[in-house]
CSV table of C-alpha atoms in Angstrom, one decimal:
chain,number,residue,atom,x,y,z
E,1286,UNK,CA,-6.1,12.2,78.5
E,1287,UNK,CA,-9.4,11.8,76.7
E,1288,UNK,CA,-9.9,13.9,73.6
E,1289,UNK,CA,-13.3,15.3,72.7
E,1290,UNK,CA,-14.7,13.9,69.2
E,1291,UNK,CA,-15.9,17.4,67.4
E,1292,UNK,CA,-18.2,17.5,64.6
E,1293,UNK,CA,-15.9,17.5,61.3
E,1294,UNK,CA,-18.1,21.2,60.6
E,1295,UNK,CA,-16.2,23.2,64.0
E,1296,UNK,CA,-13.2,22.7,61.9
E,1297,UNK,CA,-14.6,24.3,58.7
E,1298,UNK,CA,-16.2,27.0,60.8
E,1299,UNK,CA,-12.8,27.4,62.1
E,1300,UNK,CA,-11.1,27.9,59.1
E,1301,UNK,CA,-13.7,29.7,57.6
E,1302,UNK,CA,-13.6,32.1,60.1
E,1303,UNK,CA,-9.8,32.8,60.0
E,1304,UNK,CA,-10.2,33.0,56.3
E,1305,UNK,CA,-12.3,36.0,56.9
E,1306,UNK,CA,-10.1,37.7,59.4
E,1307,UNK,CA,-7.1,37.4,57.6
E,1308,UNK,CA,-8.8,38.6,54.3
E,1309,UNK,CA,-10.1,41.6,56.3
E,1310,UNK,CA,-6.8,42.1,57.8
E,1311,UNK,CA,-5.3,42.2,54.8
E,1312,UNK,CA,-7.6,44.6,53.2
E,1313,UNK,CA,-7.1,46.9,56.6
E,1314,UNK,CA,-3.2,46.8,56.4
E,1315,UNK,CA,-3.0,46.9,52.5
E,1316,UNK,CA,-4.5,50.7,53.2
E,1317,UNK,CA,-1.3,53.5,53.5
E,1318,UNK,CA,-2.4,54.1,56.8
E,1319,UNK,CA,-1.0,50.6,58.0
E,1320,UNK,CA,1.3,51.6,60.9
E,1321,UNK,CA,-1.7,53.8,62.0
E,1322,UNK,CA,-4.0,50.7,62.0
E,1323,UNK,CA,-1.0,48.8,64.1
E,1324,UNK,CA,-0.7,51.1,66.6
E,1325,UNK,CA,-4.1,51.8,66.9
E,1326,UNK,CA,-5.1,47.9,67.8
E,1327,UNK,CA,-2.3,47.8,70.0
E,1328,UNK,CA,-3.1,51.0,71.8
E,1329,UNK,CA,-6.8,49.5,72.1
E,1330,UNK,CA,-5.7,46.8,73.5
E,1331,UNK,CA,-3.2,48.1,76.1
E,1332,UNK,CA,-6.3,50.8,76.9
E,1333,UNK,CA,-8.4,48.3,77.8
E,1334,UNK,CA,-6.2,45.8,80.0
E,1335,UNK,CA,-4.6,48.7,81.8
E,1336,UNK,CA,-7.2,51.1,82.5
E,1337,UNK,CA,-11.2,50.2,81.6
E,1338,UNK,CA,-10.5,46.6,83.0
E,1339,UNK,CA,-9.6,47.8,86.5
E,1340,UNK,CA,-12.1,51.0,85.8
E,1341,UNK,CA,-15.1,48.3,85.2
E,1342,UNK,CA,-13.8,46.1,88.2
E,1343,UNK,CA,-14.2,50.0,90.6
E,1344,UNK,CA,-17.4,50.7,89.4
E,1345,UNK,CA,-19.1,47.1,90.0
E,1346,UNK,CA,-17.3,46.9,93.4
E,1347,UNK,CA,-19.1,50.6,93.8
E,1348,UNK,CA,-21.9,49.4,92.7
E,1349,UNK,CA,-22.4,46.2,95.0
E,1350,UNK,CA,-25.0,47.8,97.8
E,1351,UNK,CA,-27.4,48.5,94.9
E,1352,UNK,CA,-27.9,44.4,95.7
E,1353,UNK,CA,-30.8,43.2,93.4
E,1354,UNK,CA,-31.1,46.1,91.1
E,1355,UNK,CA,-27.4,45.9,90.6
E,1356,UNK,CA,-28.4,44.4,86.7
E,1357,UNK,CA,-30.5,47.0,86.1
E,1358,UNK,CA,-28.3,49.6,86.6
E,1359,UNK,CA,-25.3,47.7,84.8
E,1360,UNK,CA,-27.1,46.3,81.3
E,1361,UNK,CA,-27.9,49.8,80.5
E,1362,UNK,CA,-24.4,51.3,81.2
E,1363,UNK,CA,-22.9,48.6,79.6
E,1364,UNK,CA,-25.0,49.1,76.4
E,1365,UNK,CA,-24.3,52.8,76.3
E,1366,UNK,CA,-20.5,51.9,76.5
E,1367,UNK,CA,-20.3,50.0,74.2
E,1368,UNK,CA,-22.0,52.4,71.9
E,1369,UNK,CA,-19.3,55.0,73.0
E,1370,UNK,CA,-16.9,52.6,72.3
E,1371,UNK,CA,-18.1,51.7,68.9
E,1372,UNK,CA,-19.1,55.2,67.4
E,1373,UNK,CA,-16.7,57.4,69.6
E,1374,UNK,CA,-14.9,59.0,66.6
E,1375,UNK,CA,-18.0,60.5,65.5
E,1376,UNK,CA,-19.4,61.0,68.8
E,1377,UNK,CA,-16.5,63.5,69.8
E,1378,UNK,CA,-16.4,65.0,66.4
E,1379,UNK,CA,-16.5,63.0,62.8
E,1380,UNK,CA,-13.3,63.9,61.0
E,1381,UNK,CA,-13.2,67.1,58.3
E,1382,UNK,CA,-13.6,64.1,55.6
E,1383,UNK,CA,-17.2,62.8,56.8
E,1384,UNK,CA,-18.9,65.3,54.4
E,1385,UNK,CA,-16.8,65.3,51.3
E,1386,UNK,CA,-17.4,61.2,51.8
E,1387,UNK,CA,-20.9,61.0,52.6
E,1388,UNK,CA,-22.1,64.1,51.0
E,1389,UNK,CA,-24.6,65.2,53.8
E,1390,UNK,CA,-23.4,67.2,56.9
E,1391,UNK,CA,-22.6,65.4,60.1
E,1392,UNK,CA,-25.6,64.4,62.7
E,1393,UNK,CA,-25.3,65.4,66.3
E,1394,UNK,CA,-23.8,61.7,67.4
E,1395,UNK,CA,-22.9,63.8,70.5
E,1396,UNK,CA,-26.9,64.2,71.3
E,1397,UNK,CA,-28.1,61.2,69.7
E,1398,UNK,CA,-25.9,59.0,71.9
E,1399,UNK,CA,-26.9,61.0,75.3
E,1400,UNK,CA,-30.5,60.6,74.0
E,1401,UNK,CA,-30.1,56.6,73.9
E,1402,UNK,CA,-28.4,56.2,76.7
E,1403,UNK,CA,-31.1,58.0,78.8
E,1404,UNK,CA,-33.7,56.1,77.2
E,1405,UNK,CA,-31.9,52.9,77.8
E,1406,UNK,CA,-31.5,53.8,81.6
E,1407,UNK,CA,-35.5,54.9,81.2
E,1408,UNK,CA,-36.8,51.5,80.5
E,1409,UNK,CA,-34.6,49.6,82.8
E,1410,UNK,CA,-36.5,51.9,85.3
E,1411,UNK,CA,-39.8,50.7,83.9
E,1412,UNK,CA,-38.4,47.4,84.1
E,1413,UNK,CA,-37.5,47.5,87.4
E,1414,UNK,CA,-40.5,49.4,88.6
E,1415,UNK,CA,-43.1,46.7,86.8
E,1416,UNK,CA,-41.4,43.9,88.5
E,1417,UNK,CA,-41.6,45.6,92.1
E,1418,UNK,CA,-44.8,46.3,91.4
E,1419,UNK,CA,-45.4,42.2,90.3
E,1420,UNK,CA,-43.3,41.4,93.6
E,1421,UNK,CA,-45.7,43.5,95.3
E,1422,UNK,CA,-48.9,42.2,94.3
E,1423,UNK,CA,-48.0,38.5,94.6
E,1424,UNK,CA,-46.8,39.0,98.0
E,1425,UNK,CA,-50.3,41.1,99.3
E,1426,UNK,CA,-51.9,38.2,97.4
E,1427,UNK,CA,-50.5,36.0,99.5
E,1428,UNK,CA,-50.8,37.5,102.8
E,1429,UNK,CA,-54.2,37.2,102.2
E,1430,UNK,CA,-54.7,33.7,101.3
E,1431,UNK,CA,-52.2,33.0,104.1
E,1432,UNK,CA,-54.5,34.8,106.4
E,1433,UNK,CA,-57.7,32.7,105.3
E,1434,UNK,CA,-55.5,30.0,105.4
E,1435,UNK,CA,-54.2,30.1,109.2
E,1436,UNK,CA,-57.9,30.5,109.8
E,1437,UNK,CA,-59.4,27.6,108.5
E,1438,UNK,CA,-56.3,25.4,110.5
E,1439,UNK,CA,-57.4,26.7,113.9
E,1440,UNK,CA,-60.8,25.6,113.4
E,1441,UNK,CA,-61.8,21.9,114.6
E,1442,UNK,CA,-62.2,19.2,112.2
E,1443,UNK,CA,-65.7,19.1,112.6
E,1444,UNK,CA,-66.4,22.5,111.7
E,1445,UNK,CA,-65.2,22.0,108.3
């Protein structure tokens, strides 16, 4: 068994970055909402493995005849998700508290996140459309010179 000779600073970043994680943990649980934290990350994890894994895995399998646009039609979804994951607290309502923390009233998150998502699905269009339209070109460009090409070949060396 051969065994892999890592640079001496993997190990620092390794340590370095449980350092952090336990600190924050730490600083998470030390809060007297503890066993709320606990379940929470436990329930977030359950919730993902036994329902949005197989829930991602229906939606790319019913997504498969889109073919070659398939990525255009999954980098924007997947961006919007995962600002619906991140900000879904205050997407489906921020909490009485918000204002007595922050002082201003709460935005629309609601709204806001709609409005990104659109947009994000928007320009993948665009994308999508300008490289068609690239595709297109190129390939008339071609059938051309093809044409001009094919030509030239049928005519006798000594008309060249």
């Amino acid at each position: 068994m051969a065994v892999a000779e890592e640079s001496p600073w993997q190990l620092v970043l390794l340590v370095a970055s449980f350092a952090v994680t336990a600190y924050a943990g730490v600083r998470l649980l030390d809060d007297d909402d503890a066993l709320a934290v606990a379940v929470w990350l436990v329930g977030a994890a359950l919730l993902h493995d036994l329902v949005l894994v197989p829930l991602y895995s229906l939606v790319d399998r019913a997504l498969r005849p889109a073919g070659r646009y398939l990525n255009h039609l999954r980098i924007p979804a997947l961006l919007s998700g995962l600002l619906l994951l991140v900000w879904f607290p205050l997407i489906t309502g921020p909490p009485a508290r918000y204002e007595r923390t922050t002082g201003h009233p709460p935005p629309d998150y609601a709204v806001r996140w709609l409005l990104v998502t659109a947009a994000l699905f928007a320009a993948s269009g665009l994308w999508l459309l300008a490289r068609t339209r690239g595709r297109t070109r190129v390939r008339t460009r071609r059938g051309q010179g093809q044409g001009r090409r094919s030509a030239t070949n049928e005519r006798s060396p000594t008309d060249h």
